[in-house]
Amino acid sequence: MNRMIKVIATLALAAAAAAVLPVRLVAQGARPPQPDMVNPAMDTGPGPFSYYSRPTDEIGVMGGRGTEITPEGYLYTGYGELMFLVGPTLTPVSQRVRTLVDGWLPVLQYEVRRGGVAYRFTMFATTLDSGTVAPVADFVRVVMTNSGTAPALARLAFAARYTGPSTSGAGVGDNRFPRPYEARKIGQYQQQGVAFDPAWTYGFARGAFLRGGKVFYLFPTDPAPELRLAIGASGERADSVAPARLRVQRTTPVGAAVFDSLLAPGAAVSLVVKLPYAPVAPDDPWLARLRAADFDDYLARTETYWRDVAGRGMQIVLAEPKVVDAFRASLVYDLMALNRRDSVWVQTVNEFQYHAFWLRDASFIVRAYDVTGYPDIAADALGFFARWQQPDGNFVSQGGQYDGWGQALWAYGQHYRLTRDRAFAERVFPAVLKAVAWLDSARARDSLHLVPATTPGDNEDITGHVTGHDFWALAGLHGAISLAVGLGRARDAAAFRRDYASLRDALLARLRRVTATTGGYIPPGLDVKGGQDWGNMMAVYPERVLDPHDPMVTATLDTTRGKYAEGIMTYGDGYWLHDYLTMKNTETEVIRGDQRLALDELYAVLLHTSSTQGGFETSIRPWGRRDFHDNLAPHGWFAASYRTLLRDMLVREAGDTLHLLSVLSPVWLGPGDSVVVRDAPTDFGTVAFALRVEGDSGATLALDPRFTAAPRALVVHLPWFMDVTRVTADGRAVPVTDGELRLSPRTRSVALRWTRRAGTPAVSYDATVAAYEREYRARWERWVRGAGR
């Protein structure tokens, strides 16, 4: 998925459902112009580093609706926007750096200061009944504290508006998603909401602001606020204000409830506001329950729910909080994008501009669920895939995107290998047979005997035979073979193997011909020049088509890494950064044993996240304003790719071999530190281990696998920054070969003697951030001088 909703034309509501941005914004081979930058002073404020200059965040529930937290810190839904204004002059809040409780729970917090008063915001989304997906309400608590030594006025206003200002001319507020939009089919772009109505009336009644006769938000009545129909209008302290029609714009703040408190030094007061995702009638019984709902009670319920969800999957313990917090938050972001629609589960990409289904994204998200301990959720999400099988047998969720064929079958197959769920295999196998029949027929008619030429309108941005579509078809056939073998369908398995060999031979013949003119680099297209790097980066991962050290793989890594900026991949001929595209290379580097490269890229993709662990797709210019505009974060494919990558660095399969500790960071192995993995699903069963560092000279590795089918071999990779002098496994000496230990799967204890290599670089997330900040500031200073600012 690479639908970059950045150009004005693509932000028309109809286009938001399917349109794609043409990526050729600079002439091929030309250098993109230097973009504007932002003052790096923004990185010197309190709180953790946050890459984006205008971040967006999400609070929501699994299966239901999600609310955008705008760059300013407001709550934006399909129906409107809840604003906050603070200080003596009621200045609109704008707080870029936000955090999550415990670094990953979907309870968002931030703080602003005005006139000696700290305003601490805490917000989350919930339903009032466990196990339901609607209706959803957002809870916000603001604690106002006088941090000075003299009495101070704390002043806070809640207000509403339809949307924020737009500087793009697209008719959508900056850094906000288009709404409302009704899909023609479940899984297409859809946003619940209403269009702005100039005829709306505005009023107050019993602690509620009403717009168009429905309750938009609830506010406290003790102490009694000053009520203003418009933020600049005069107000009154009353229980109600009669509805009136106002001549306001979509961006005009209305319905302000203003609270004043004179606070003694050190004193604090808190206020709670509640926002129904969809406005409700004043006499709706659910509204009475929402009025009575206690903030702390539902906060505790929300935290408990998400802790329980995270606690039943794979657990990772590392001595670097950002790495682990992003792993946990990524699960939450993907689950908030999993929607319940008409008795089916639909895995969307986020609740914002990508609130739709793609086989591409969903297959990676399913993989992340499966390999980190959520096979039931993966199975629910996979249940929707069959709806996108066409009458001819092909799997297509967006026109011309034939990689969906391989992604669907690969997702089915990898799920079966991990779960051995025979009932699942029997349920999907008829669709697999129909799909393979389509591939056989399509290849027979194709001049190259490959996946047919097409115009995917996305990602590679070419018309022709798309390299990645054939890599995916081979991955899909591998999945089909796994299913056939598991079901005892020997004849089908043999036929699928012949298909695999035939397609691989045809693809390799074409690749050798094409790469003879590219220095070995595998291009996006097999019969057309140009295009954008995407599926051509997948010769080794997620399924091994070429040997990891094949010269074509090495050349493709070298060529695509040469296009990196700020440590990550670019897109659109270098015009934009692309965060999760990077991880296609990183996974290949993990498999190749390029530990340092893989670690550097792990930190680079983490650098390009928010202080709330949200990753983005694209639309940010390298060394530019760090603003993704309307291509909002968090992004579900990023979340899934990151979660799977960290898992693969610690636990992964390669055929009949189990690999552990493929990539480690120096900062994870200080004296007394541990690398702990628990409840990690693999093709061989569940794996648990703990690597514990003992002082400066060694470590012990305790293994506790629960194999259902033991691997043929167990490989433990040794850290690239350690000199290992002695290893024993269950008391017996073990040789080190090429930085690896090849052990019996029955091994339970490994003792290592090592010393850290002199000159080991200080590689860590914090070091990566510090290096980036230095470089960005240096470029900013040169840019300011050059631009005459």
Steps between C-alpha positions, in 0.01 A plus 500: 500500500640837408201723440655833578217737576725803471412675178194720510316317225515169686332647802161533337273267692428268209869474420586418857340160454732377229710766328877483491750780480716498188847456644709653222543843657861547387663398177664160520859542609444858615565607856188612692514865609580587860172519692416750768608403850371558853686659784681220688438688824176299511710197597645666808180515706402266780393143430628225271612556143218507247597505133193664349453874506122452474421159650167324506401237754211264556284388789243232438369154573551168327219439254356851526576858413821693551546868572785701352705713736591790275840669486368760744374236745126521419259208453383462139227253399275455202262754653715785621787610716532561873740785576678617815596859584700599808642800682371847578441581131371152413778410260427188291708206616776378269720227643718296266659256747258254655556173686314178569450354846785255562629590155247292306148491646242696291459758774650820367644778714654839449560819693498869419590795725348846506540773761662278762231231465563152363213342306539122491278320246417128511271344237381158392213331315268234632162337472276489806450124474783249472490285190321759288639709216250787508410757597840647580573798724818697562585605854728797568623617839688826546685553828590866554782554751649822628871428489600847620542664838211748470128457429430454128195495277442167329281549197379226268241489223356207309363587157389333179553558132436294189864483385834675509627750246610385155800649326506247214180606329371144516203574721633275776661642813877476513622166639146368516312229309210543255151431632225396474528234231281196435657192342329309223639175642621393842875552507510806279578843642229600744466770762204544727402861552301794374562784260515854634154656511470880505147457635611331822383657823728527803405503867559361850287288729581315825877486461487424131586693187242434229557535127205446272294380793744222598752484783849561367689493832434488874670729751490537880252737660671530839662744497264670261674615181437808293318387186570665166334406173812623321843536654512872431147570615385612840401222736282430796500267797178306456374145488402535138520728199221481248600362158577764242615499143844658453673625189821307550758329284614137514803613703318731744524394867150478646339367816767611746476406867748721687627410848687739731672393821722711723758254630720536804867398456518124449122464474335306221154450355387249239224509239363216289337531160343217301466484123264247341658390174165568333273773640196355678148611578457668841250235607708199392529261800865437412571869561379470858745217552780705348423790734530267798815323379796559729826603334728299730281192475508493120866595491575194714280283280673626186848441636406154629348400168806593295743352755309172479512507120872572489570251776367200314743531209875491450694683770834673444721649771791722391704770669371766258144622568436663161557174315258304720243778535476525121451122480206515740345820363516356148273217607251749642502713185425202278225374730335842506488479119331157511131575452189291550264542201187295435628200700844501334833639612658745256867586547545860392825695510394773737180677597593805296588547132566128455182374658467225243618148421798405284619143454852645507483663839268245657726206410791659688278591793370142516858377498581728793204363695601142426869520586443695821233284655157602369394217267132543585506865393698406188236240412223756545678744269573226244130422484447818298760419233270263310265786418767635266539187292368579155278262299806396295690402817738795529521693828471874432405767751603795280493494121815373329676405823577136426735467795180444699490146357826405668432698815171320564644152451816584691294630792289182498807277486708670765199500735463126456872433554489685830168364628457159329130584500358232274149641504638831372695325225194307387294817497737699275630221279222518238588867448867402469422247229296758310780756539770266371280416203486872417880528523552199275261640240641854520860383464410276206370804315788729601788548260756471781310227687496725805229679696335709225595856425281751677469860615487484880465877528698492821831406658716413194313756285555319168304321232648164413621182667552601862792318662346498845182336372702193404690495829162509670358228277787272605432585864134419441584165340718421799198566718284280278754217529493528880122471503493206259764310696321567827173367358665192354421615145813347347387540140418867548827557685694345212313715248567813703871410520512467121333839470753647739797355312361612164431855616833529675687382191316749280561781747870423544551485124345844466689640800835385361422668172386824659769525768772447241437864405455638856814377673299231676235732643149351483273776363129555576397381152610206289423652160479872566752755623458731795250459777531511875680248718249282681440131437838469328649525851335172602716228343583357844217608729225408585581176314844412370498503118869577453794409718550785750853554365411472133680782314162632384386529862822676599479741206137580576581569863791723401294691243198556721711590803668758277159669480466535876466839667498560875586130531180367336368425153369767267217487248393701196853519357636621830235766552356354820609288790327165540516348846374143480637435149841501670417185693485287184876546483544464875333158504734388221800626696386305806492183292838574338665556835567870436446573869635854516309614191177351632548663839573839349178476299298392803607819673448707186136392464448563873653845459219573253221439749311719742545516875193274502673234284297570186668431166410665170491401136635781282439863387784640714784662307854401605653763726183703467210610716440155653130533418307217330212739427193283436680163497430452867664287766476248655525267204400137536743349250786677675378365834480143369837518324671637809345243729597214268850637447581514870362148540714376210811660646452285808314191371452387139466193281697408189360181358557228758738710711418726794715813538536692826659838575572589136553869585584652838593852605795589724264697723300184573799311642643710779603337829191358668277548193278232352344422165183308578246349263192313616210335314643554152312293239705330228439235236644253751300598807535765767844627600623671816851594603699738718849629425642642822824700506729415788739785566739596220620157397210275415137407483269204536222404261214300649271336243144386567337397171173314474545339162209330327733400215866555586720680249781310337750749637518787745729792410598763754661811352774667702509880543703681237670711767620216726812283478388157616774283651309198631153348470346201672155357432356285776853469637672403174733721297353631176699651210425842359463501121462827312356671806241227558434212733333198344328316782276206554135598539519319834747755637375676810796697638787682332789670681700762312830664585557822310645849506368808330709603203702816547357792310146362483291798390232639729212373289159565654174681442616796709828520308310490171275785613797707617683453170188594304440812708859614442476447127156659469614809691810533282289478186250746644772755569633465145148523359416813700816670380440392141135598501575839649281437802 
